[in-house]
Coordinates of C-alpha atoms in Angstrom, one line a residue:
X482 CA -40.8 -0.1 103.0
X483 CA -40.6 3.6 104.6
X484 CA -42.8 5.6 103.2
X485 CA -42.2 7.6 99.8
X486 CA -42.4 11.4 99.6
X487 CA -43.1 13.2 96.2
X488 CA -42.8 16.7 95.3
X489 CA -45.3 18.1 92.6
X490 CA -44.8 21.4 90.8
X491 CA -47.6 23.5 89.9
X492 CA -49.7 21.6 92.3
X493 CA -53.1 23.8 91.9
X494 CA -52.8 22.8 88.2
X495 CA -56.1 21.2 87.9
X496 CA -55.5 18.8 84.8
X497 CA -51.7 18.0 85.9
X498 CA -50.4 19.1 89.3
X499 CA -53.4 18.7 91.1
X500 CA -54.8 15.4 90.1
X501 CA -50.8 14.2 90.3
X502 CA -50.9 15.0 93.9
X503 CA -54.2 13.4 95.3
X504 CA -53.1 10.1 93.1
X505 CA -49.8 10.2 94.9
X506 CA -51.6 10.9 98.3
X507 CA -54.0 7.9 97.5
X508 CA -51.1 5.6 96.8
X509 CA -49.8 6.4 100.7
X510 CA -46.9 9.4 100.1
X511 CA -46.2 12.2 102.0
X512 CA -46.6 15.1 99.4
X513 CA -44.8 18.6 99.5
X514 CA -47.1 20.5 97.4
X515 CA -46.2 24.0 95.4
X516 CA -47.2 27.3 93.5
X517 CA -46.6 30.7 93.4
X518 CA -47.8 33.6 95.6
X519 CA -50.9 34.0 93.8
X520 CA -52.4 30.0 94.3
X521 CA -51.7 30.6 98.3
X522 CA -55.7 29.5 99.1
X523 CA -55.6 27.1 96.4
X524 CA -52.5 25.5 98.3
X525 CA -54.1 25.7 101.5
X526 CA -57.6 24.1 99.7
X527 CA -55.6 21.5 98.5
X528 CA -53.0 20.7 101.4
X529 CA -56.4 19.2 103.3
X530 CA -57.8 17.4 100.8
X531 CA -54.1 15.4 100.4
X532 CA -54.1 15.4 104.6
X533 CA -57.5 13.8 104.8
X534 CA -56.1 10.6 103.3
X535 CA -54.1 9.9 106.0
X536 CA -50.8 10.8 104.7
X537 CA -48.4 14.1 105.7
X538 CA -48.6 17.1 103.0
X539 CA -46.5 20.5 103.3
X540 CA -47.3 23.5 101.0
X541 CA -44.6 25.5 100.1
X542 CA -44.5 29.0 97.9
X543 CA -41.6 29.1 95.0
X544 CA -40.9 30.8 92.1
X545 CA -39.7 27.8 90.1
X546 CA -37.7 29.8 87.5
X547 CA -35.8 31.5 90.8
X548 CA -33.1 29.4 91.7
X549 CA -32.7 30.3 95.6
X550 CA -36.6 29.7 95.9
X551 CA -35.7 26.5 94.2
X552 CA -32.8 25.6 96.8
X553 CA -34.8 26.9 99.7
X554 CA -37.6 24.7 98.5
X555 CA -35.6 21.1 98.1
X556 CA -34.0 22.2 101.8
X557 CA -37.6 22.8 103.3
X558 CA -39.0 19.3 102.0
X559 CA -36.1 17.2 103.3
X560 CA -36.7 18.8 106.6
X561 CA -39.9 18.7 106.6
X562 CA -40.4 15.2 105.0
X563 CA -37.3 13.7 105.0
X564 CA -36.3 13.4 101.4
X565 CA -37.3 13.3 98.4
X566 CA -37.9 10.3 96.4
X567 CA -40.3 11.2 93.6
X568 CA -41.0 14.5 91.7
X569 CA -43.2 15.4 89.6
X570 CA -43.1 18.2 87.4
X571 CA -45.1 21.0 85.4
X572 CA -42.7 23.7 83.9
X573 CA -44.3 27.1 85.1
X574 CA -47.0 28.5 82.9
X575 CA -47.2 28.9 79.3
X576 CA -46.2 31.6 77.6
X577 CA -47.6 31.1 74.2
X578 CA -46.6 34.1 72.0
X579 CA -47.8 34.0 68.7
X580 CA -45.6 36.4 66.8
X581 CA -44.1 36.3 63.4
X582 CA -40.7 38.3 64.6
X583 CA -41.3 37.3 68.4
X584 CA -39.2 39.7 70.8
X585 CA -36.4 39.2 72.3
X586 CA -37.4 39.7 75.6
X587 CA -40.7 37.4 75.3
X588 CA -38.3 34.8 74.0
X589 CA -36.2 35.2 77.0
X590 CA -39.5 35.0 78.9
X591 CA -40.7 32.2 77.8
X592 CA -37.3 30.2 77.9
X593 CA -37.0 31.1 81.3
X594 CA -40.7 29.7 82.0
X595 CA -40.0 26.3 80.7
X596 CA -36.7 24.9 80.7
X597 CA -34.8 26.9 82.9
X598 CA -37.6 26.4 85.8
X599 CA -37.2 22.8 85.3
X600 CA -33.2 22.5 84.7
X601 CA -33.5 24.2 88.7
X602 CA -35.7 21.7 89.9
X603 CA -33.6 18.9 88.5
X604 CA -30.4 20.3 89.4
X605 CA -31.3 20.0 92.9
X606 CA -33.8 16.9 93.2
X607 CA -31.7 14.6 91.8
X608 CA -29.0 15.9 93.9
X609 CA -30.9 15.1 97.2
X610 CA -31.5 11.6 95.2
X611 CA -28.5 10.8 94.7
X612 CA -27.3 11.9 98.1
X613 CA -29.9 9.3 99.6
X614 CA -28.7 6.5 97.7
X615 CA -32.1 4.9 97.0
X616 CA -33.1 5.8 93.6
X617 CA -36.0 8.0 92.6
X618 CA -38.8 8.8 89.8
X619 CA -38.7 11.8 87.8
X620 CA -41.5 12.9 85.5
X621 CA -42.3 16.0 83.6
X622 CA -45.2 17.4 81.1
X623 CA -45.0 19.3 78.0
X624 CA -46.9 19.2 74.7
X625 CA -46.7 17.4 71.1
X626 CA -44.4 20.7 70.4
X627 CA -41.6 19.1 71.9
X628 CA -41.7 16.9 69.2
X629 CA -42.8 18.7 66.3
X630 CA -44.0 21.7 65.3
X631 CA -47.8 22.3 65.6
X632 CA -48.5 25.6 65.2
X633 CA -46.9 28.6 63.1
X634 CA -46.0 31.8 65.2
X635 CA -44.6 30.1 67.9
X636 CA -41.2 29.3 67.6
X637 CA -40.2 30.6 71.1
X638 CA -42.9 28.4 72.8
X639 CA -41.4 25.2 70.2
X640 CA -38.0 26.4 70.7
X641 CA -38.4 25.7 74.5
X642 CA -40.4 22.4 74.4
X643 CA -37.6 21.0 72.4
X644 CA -35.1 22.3 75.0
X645 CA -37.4 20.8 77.5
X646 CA -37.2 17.3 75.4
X647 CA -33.5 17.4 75.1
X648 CA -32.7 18.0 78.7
X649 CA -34.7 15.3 80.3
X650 CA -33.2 12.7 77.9
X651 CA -29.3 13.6 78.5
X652 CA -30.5 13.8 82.6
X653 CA -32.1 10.3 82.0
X654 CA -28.8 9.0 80.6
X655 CA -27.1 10.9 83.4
X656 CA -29.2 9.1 86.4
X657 CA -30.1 6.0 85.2
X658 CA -26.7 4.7 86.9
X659 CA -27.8 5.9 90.2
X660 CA -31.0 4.0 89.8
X661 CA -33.2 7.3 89.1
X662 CA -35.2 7.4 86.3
X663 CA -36.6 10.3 84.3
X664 CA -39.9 9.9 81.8
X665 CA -40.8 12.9 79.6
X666 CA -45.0 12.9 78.9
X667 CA -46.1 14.8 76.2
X668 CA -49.6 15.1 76.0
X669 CA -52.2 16.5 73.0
X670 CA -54.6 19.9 73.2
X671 CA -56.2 20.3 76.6
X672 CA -58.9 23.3 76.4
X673 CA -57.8 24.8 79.7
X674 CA -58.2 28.7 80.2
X675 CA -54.5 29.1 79.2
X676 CA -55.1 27.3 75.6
X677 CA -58.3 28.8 75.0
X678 CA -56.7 32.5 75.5
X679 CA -53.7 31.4 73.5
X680 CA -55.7 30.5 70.6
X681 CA -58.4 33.7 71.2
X682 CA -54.9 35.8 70.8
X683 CA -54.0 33.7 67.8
X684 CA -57.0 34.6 65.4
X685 CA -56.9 37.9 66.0
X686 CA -52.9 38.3 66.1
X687 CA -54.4 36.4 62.3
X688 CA -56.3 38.7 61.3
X689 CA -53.9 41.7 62.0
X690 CA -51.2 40.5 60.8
X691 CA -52.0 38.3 58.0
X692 CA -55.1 38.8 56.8
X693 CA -54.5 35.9 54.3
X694 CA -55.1 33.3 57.2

């Protein structure tokens, strides 16, 4: 069998895209690798440890939530790798507000972050998988918020796991005919430095604005 090539998102994300990317690399894919502008050394860092397995690796730079970096991205790894046969994904970062009245434009923010970032990268994956004819794996993380509410003050984070949940089951029933199928993962707390500020902004957004707890 010709070997597999698998694009991960987020790929200096240490607990996800990261570890997602040297597994992959073990099992004998080729790996396109990507992040934005500001992980360029951590790309670089990490593009030799996947090459050092033996297997090819291409770093790319993309705005996931931009849909011509998205395009330009699928384009570059079918060039550069010949297709595209399984992606894995991590929605771009989290943008935990924790606000009674949240904002309008933070809401827009933080939709944009999480399910419009991944709706692109679907969009055109399983277009280039479909286009191959030979199936394909789709993956992608969120959190125990995508189905249920943990947390008060954050209905625009909630708000766009659930979008997140929704989406990848109707593209599940959507590509399960072409032999493609889409998993959803969502996983409990991790401490990572994003969670730990989130919840650091939490007590004292507490304390200010509801002194009550």
């Amino acid at each position: 069998m010709d070997r597999r090539t698998a694009i991960i998102t987020r790929s200096t994300q240490r607990l996800v895209g990261r570890s997602c990317a040297l597994r992959l690399a073990k099992d004998g894919c080729d790996v396109a690798i990507c992040d934005n502008s500001s992980k360029q050394s951590e790309l670089s860092q990490l593009k030799r440890e996947i090459e050092s397995k033996g297997v090819k690796c291409c770093s790319y730079i993309c705005d996931q939530s931009n849909e011509e970096d998205v395009k330009h991205l699928i384009s570059n790894v079918v060039d550069d790798l010949g297709g595209v046969d399984i992606v894995s994904l991590t929605p771009t970062v989290l943008i935990m507000i924790r606000r009674y009245l949240v904002s309008t434009e933070d809401f827009d923010k933080s939709m944009a972050a999480r399910p419009r970032s991944l709706f692109l990268i679907l969009k055109y994956t399983s277009a280039q998988m479909i286009k191959q004819g030979r199936g394909g794996r789709i993956i992608s993380l969120t959190t125990m918020s995508a189905l249920q509410a943990q947390s008060r003050h954050l209905s625009a984070y909630t708000a766009a796991c659930f979008a997140i949940r929704g989406l990848m089951q109707t593209v599940a029933l959507e590509l399960g005919q072409h032999n493609i199928t889409v998993n959803l993962l969502a996983r409990s707390y991790q401490p990572t430095a994003v969670s730990i500020q989130s919840h650091l902004i939490y007590y004292v957004d507490s304390v200010l604005l509801d002194p009550t707890g």
